[in-house]
Coordinates of C-alpha atoms in Angstrom, one line a residue:
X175 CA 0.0 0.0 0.0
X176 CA 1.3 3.9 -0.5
X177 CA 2.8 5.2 2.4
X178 CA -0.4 7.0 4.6
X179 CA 1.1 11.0 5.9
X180 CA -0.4 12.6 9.1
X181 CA 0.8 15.8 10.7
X182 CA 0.3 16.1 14.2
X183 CA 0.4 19.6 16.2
X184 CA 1.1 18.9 19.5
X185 CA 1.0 22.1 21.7
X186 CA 2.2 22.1 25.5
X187 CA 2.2 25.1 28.3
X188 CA 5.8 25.5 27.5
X189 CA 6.4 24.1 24.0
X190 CA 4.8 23.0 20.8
X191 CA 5.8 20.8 18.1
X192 CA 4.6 19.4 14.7
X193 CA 5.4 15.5 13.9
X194 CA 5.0 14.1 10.9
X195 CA 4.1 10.0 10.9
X196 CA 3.8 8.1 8.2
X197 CA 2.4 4.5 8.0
X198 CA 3.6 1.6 4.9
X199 CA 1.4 -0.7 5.9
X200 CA 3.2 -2.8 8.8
X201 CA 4.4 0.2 11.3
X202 CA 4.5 3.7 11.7
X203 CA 7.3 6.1 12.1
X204 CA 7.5 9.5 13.7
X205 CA 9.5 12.1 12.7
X206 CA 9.6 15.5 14.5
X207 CA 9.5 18.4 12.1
X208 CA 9.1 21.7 13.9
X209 CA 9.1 22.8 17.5
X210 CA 9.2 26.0 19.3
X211 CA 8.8 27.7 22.5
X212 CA 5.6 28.8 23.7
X213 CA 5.5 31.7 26.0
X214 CA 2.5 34.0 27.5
X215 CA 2.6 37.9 27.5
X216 CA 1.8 40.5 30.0
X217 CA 0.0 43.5 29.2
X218 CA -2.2 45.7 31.4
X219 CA -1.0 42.8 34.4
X220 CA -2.7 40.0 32.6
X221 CA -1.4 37.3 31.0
X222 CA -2.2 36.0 27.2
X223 CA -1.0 33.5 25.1
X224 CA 0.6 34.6 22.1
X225 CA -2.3 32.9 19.9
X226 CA -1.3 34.3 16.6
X227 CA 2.5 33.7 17.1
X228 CA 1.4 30.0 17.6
X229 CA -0.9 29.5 14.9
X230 CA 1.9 31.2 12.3
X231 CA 5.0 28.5 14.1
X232 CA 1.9 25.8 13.8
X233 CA 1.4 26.7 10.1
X234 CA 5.1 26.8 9.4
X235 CA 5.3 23.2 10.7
X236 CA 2.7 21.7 8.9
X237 CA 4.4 23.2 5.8
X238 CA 7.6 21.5 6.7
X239 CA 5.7 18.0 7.2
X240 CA 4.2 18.5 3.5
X241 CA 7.6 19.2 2.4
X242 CA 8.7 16.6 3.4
X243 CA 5.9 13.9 3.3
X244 CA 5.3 15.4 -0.5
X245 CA 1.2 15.1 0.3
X246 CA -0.5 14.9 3.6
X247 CA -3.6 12.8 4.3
X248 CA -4.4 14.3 7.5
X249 CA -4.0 17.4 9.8
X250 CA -5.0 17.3 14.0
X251 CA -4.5 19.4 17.0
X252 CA -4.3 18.6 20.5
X253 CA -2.9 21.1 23.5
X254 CA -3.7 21.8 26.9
X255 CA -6.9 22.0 28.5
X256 CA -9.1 24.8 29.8
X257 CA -8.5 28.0 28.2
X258 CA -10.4 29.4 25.5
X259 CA -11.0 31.9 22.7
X260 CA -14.3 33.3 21.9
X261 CA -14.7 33.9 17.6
X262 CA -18.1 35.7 15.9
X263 CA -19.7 34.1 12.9
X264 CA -17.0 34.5 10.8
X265 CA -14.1 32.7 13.0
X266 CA -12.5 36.3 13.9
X267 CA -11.3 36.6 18.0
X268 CA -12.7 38.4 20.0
X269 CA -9.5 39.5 22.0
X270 CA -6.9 37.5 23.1
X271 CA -7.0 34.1 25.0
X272 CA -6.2 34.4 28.7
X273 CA -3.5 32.5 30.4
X274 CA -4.9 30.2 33.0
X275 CA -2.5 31.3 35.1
X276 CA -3.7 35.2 35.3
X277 CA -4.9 36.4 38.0
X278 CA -8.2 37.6 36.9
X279 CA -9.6 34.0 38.6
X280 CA -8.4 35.0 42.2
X281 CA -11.4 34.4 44.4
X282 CA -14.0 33.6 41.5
X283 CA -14.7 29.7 43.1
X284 CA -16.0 31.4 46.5
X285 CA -18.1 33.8 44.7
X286 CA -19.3 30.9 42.5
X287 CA -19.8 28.7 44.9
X288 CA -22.1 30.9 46.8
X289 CA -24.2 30.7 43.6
X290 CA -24.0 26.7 43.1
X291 CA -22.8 24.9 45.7
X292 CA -19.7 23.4 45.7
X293 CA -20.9 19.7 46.3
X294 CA -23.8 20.5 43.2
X295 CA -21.3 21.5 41.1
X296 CA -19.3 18.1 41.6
X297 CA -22.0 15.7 41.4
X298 CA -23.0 17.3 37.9
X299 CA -19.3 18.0 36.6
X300 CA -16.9 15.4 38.7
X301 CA -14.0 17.9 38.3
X302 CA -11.4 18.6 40.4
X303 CA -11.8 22.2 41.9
X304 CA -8.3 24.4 40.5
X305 CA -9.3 28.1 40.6
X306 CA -8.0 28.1 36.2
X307 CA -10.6 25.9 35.3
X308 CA -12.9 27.6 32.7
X309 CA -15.9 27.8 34.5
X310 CA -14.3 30.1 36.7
X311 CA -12.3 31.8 34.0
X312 CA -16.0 32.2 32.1
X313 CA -17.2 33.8 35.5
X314 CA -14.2 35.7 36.2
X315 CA -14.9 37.3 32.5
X316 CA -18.3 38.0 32.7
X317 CA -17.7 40.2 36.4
X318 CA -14.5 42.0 34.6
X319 CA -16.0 42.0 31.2
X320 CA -19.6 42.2 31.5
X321 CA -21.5 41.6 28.3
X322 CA -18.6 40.0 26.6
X323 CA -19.4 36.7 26.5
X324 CA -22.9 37.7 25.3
X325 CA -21.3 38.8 22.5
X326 CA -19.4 35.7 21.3
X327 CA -20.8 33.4 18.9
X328 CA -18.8 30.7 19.9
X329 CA -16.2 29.5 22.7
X330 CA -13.5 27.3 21.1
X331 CA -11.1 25.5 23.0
X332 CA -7.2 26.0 21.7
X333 CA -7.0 23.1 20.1
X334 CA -10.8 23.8 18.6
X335 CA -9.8 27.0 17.7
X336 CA -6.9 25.8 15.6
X337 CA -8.5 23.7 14.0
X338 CA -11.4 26.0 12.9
X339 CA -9.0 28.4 11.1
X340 CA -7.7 25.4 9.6
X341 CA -11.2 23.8 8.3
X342 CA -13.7 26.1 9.0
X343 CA -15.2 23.8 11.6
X344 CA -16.7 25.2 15.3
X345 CA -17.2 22.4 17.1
X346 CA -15.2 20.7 20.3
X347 CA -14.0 17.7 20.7
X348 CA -15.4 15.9 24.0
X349 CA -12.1 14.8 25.8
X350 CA -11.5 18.4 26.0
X351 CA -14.9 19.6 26.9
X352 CA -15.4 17.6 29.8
X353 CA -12.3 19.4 31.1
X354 CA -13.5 22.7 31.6
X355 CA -15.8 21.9 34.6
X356 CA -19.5 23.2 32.3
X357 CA -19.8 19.1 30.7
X358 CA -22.6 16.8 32.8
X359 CA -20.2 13.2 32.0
X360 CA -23.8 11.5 33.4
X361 CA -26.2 13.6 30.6
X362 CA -22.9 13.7 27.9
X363 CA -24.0 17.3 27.7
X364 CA -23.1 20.6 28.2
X365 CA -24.2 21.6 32.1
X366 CA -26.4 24.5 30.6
X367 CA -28.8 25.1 33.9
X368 CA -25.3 25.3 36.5
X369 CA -24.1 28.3 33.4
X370 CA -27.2 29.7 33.4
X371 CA -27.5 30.1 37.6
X372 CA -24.1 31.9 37.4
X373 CA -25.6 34.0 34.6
X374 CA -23.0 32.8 31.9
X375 CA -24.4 32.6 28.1
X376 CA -24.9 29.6 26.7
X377 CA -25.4 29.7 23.8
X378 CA -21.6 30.6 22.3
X379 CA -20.8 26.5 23.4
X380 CA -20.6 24.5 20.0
X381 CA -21.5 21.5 19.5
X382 CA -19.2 18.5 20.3
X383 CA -17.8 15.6 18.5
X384 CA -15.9 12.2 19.5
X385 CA -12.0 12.0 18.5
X386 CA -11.7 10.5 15.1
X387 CA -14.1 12.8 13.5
X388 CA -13.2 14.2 10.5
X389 CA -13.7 17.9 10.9
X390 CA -13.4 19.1 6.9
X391 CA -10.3 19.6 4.5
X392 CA -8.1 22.8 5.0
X393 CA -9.9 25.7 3.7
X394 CA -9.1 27.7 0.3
X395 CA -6.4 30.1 2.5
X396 CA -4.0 27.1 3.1
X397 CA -4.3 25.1 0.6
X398 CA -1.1 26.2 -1.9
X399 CA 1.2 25.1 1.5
X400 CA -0.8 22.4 2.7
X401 CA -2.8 20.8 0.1
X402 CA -6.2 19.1 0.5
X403 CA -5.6 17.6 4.1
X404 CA -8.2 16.2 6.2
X405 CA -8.3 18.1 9.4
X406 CA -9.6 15.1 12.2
X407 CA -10.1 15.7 15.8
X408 CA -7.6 13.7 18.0
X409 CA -8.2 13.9 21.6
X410 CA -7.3 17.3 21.1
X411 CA -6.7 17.2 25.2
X412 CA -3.0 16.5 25.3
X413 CA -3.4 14.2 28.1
X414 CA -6.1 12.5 26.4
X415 CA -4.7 11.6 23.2
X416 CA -1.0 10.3 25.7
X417 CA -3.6 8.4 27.5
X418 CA -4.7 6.9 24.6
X419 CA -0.8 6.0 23.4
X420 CA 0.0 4.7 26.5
X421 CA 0.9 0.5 25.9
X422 CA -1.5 -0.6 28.3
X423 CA -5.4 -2.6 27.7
X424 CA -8.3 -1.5 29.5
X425 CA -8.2 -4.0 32.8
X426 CA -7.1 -2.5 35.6
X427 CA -3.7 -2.2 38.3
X428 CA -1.8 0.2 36.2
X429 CA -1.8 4.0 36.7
X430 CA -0.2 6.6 34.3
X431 CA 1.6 10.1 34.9
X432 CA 1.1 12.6 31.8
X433 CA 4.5 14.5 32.7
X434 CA 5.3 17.8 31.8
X435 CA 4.6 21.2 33.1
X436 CA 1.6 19.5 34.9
X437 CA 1.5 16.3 35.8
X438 CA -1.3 14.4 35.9
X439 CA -1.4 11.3 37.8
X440 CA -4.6 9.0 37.5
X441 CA -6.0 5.9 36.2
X442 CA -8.2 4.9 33.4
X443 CA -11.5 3.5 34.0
X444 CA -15.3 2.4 32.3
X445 CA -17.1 5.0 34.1
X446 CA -16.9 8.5 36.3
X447 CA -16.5 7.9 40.1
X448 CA -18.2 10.8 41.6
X449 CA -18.5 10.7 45.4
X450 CA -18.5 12.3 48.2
X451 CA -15.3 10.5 48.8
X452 CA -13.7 11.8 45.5
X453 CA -15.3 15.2 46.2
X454 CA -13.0 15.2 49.4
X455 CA -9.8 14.4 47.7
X456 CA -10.6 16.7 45.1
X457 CA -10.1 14.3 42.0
X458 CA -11.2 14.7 38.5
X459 CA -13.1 12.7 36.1
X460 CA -12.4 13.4 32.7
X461 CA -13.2 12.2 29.2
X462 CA -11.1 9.3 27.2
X463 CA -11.2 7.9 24.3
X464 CA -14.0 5.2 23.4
X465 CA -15.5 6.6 26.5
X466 CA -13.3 5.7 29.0
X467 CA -13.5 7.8 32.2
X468 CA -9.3 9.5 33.3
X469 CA -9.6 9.6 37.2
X470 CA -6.7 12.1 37.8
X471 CA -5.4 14.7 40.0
X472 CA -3.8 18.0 38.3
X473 CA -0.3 18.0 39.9
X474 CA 1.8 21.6 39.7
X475 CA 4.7 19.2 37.9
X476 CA 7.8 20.1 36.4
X477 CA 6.9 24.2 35.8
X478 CA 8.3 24.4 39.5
X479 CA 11.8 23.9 37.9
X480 CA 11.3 25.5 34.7
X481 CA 10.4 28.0 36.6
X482 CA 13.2 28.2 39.1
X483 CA 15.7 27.8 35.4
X484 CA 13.5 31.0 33.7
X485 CA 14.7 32.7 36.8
X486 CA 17.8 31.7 37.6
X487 CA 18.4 33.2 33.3
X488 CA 16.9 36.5 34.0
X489 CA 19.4 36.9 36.8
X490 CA 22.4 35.6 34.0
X491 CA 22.8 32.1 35.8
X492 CA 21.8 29.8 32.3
X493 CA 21.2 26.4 34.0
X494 CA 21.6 23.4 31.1
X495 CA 19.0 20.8 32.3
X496 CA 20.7 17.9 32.0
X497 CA 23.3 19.5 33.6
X498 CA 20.9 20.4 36.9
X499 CA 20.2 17.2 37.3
X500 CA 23.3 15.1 37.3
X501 CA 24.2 17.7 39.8
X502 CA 21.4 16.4 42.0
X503 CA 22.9 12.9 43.4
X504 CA 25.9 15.7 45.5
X505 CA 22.9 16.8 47.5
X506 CA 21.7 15.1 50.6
X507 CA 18.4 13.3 50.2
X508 CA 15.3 15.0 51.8
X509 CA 17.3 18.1 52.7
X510 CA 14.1 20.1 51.8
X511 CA 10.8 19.4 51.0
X512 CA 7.5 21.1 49.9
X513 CA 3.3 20.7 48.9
X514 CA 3.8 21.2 45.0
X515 CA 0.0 22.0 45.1
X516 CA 0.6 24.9 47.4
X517 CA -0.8 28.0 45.5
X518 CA 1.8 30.3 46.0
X519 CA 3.5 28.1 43.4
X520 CA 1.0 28.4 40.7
X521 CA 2.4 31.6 39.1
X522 CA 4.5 33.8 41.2
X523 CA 6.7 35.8 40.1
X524 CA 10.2 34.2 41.5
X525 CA 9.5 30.8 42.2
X526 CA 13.0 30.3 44.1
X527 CA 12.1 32.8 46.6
X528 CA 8.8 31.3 46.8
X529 CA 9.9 28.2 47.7
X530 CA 12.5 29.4 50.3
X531 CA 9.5 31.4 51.8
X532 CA 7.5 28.1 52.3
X533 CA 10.9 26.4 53.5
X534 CA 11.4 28.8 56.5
X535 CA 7.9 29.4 56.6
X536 CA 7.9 25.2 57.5
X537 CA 11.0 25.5 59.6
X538 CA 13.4 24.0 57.0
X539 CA 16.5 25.4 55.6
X540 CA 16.4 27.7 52.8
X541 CA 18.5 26.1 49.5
X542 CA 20.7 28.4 47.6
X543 CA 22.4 25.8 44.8
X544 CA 20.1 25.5 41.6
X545 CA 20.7 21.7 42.3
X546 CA 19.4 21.8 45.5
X547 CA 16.3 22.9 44.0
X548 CA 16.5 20.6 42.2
X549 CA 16.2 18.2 44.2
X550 CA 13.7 19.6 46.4
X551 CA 11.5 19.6 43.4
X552 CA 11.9 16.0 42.0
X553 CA 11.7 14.3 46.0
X554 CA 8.9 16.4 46.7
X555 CA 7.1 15.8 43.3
X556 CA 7.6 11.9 43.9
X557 CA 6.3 12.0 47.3
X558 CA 2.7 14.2 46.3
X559 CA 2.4 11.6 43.3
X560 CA 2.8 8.6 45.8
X561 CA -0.1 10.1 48.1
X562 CA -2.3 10.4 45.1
X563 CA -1.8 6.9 43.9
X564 CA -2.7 5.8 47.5
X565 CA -5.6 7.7 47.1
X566 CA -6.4 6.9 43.7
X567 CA -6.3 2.9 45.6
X568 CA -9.1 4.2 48.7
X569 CA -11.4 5.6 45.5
X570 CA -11.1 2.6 43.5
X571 CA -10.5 -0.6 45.6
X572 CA -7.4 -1.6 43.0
X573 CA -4.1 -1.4 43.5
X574 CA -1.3 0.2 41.2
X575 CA 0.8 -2.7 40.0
X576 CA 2.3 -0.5 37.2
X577 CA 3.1 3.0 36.3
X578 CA 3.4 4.3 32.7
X579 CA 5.1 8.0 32.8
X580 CA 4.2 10.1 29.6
X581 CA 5.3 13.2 28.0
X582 CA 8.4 15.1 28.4
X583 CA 9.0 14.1 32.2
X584 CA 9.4 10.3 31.2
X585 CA 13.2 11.3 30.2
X586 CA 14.2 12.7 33.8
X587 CA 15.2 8.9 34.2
X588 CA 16.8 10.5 38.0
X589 CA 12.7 11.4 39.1
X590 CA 11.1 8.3 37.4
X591 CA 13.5 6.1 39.4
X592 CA 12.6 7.6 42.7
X593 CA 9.0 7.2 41.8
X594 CA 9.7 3.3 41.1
X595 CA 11.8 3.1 44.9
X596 CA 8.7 4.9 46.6
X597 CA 5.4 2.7 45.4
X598 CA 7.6 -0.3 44.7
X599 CA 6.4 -0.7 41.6
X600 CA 7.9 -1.1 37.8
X601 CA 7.6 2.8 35.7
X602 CA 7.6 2.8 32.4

């Protein structure tokens, strides 16, 4: 058979990349064409992503995989979860997309929880409670913005977004959807009453499709760089579509880490688990592919040290990452320790100082070496992911006989092997 060419856009917090994989007929092969940083801006003391710079280092990947593929068959997206753009009727934005981290969210889950309760919102949504999630950003908007969202014709997810300048189409996929804390998993519907008590419009959400749905070809614009492609919704939820990927069947005892700039440490399972019980530890059910339910916790991950490195170059102290952490093993084990969850870390403005606060703060040392960081990091990082798999055991009655680490964190072989010493258990 002729050799089958797909372009893949995958988008991270920190990073994107377009692959290029190409099937004969007996295996596939991946070939990395394009990558490039992601970064947010701040203006007026918010914080945007650069949408447009994005799509133009998305479309000059794609070009690249046609280049070198000669034809592609298909296009897809998949990024992060949560954030947004709204478009009009013609697929034009309506301002810039928000940053989950801005602060515009600060204190939006009391005030929306005096509206909907916060054990009504669970049972109807099953999603962890992080102040980013878009329900809150949606409400956030709305009190800073009011008559904004009114004005929308549609919310598109990042990934959705992309992939409506690409085909023309406005709908969003449903492993992303159920993310954003407005999806009923019982009804497999939008949670349209719970919007409308909070007095957010409802009708800008579009409709949603499964992954593997073929979305249209690329429109007129593109087609002289990218030819007549397919575009096809992936689970256009990063963690989703690595999920999916990950070399494990359906049955249960093995657990997963999507490792990156989050990590997200769950299990996958037939169906939502949404109790009072999982309400207390704050857990999340989200969509899978063929309908599986992801029982996971959102986990700060490795933007503690990316963060620490950003700072460390603003202050001219470049720290190469492989570097940092062979420097690790000269520091004492368990010389420091902190919650990664804590929400001072969720976007402060020097995370080292941050962390030294919560050291003395906790009667601990503060650290000074960029290894002893480091460390810090990675040992407290294993130890938080080992409390969730314990809990992840109370909520489902199985144990965790294996652990398959995904993403860009599955080549810090240093933190993977700690996380194998501390459950026991063989990571892959």
């Amino acid at each position: 058979m002729a050799t089958r060419n797909v372009a893949a856009v995958d988008l991270g917090a920190s990073s994107g990349r377009v692959l290029l994989a190409r099937f004969d007929g007996r295996q596939v092969s991946l070939e990395e064409v394009h990558r490039f940083p992601n970064r947010p801006v701040v203006l007026q003391g918010h914080r945007f992503w650069n949408i447009l710079a994005l799509w133009d280092e998305t479309l000059t990947g794609l070009r690249k995989a046609r280049y070198v593929a000669g034809t592609l068959e298909s296009i897809g997206v998949d990024t992060w979860a949560i954030d947004y753009g709204l478009v009009d009727a013609r697929g034009f934005l309506l301002g810039q997309p928000f940053q989950y981290r801005d602060h515009r969210t600060d204190g939006m889950m009391e005030q929306v929880f005096a509206r909907v309760p916060r054990d009504v919102l669970y049972q109807r949504t099953g999603i962890q409670f992080l102040p980013f999630n878009t329900l809150f950003q949606l409400y956030a908007q709305e009190q800073m913005q009011p008559g904004e969202l009114a004005h929308a014709y549609r919310l598109l997810l990042i990934p959705d977004l992309l992939h409506s300048w690409l085909c023309g189409s406005q709908t969003s996929e449903r492993t992303n959807a159920t993310t954003t804390q407005c999806w009923d998993p019982v009804a497999g519907a939008w949670a349209t009453d719970l919007l409308e008590q909070l007095a957010i419009p409802t009708s800008m959400l579009p409709p949603v499709v499964e992954a593997g749905t073929v979305l249209g070809e690329v429109v007129p614009e593109w087609r002289d760089d990218l030819g007549a492609a397919r575009v096809v919704a992936p689970a256009t939820h990063d963690t989703g579509s690595a999920i999916a990927a990950a070399p494990a069947g359906l049955s249960g005892g093995w657990g997963y880490i999507s490792s990156g700039t989050w990590s997200l440490v769950g299990v996958e399972l037939p169906r939502p688990i949404m109790t009072a019980e999982a309400l207390a530890a704050n857990f999340t059910n989200e969509g899978g592919v063929f309908g599986t339910t992801r029982l996971l916790k959102n986990v700060m991950g490795l933007w503690l040290l990316q963060e620490c490195q950003r700072r460390w170059a603003q202050e001219g102290h470049v720290t190469d990452y492989d570097t940092l952490l062979a420097d690790v093993d000269a520091v004492p084990p368990f010389a420091a320790l902190i919650d990664p969850d804590d929400a001072r870390f969720l976007a402060p403005d020097n995370m080292p100082e941050a962390i030294n606060v919560y050291l003395t703060e906790h009667g601990q040392a503060q650290l000074s070496a960029p290894a002893a960081f480091a460390r810090c990091v990675m040992e407290s990082l294993v130890l938080r992911y080992r409390e969730v798999f314990r809990q992840i055991r109370a909520l489902t009655g199985t144990a965790i006989t294996t652990v398959h680490v995904l993403g860009g964190g599955a080549r810090n072989t240093r933190l993977n092997q700690w996380l194998a010493d501390a459950l026991d258990v063989p990571v892959i």
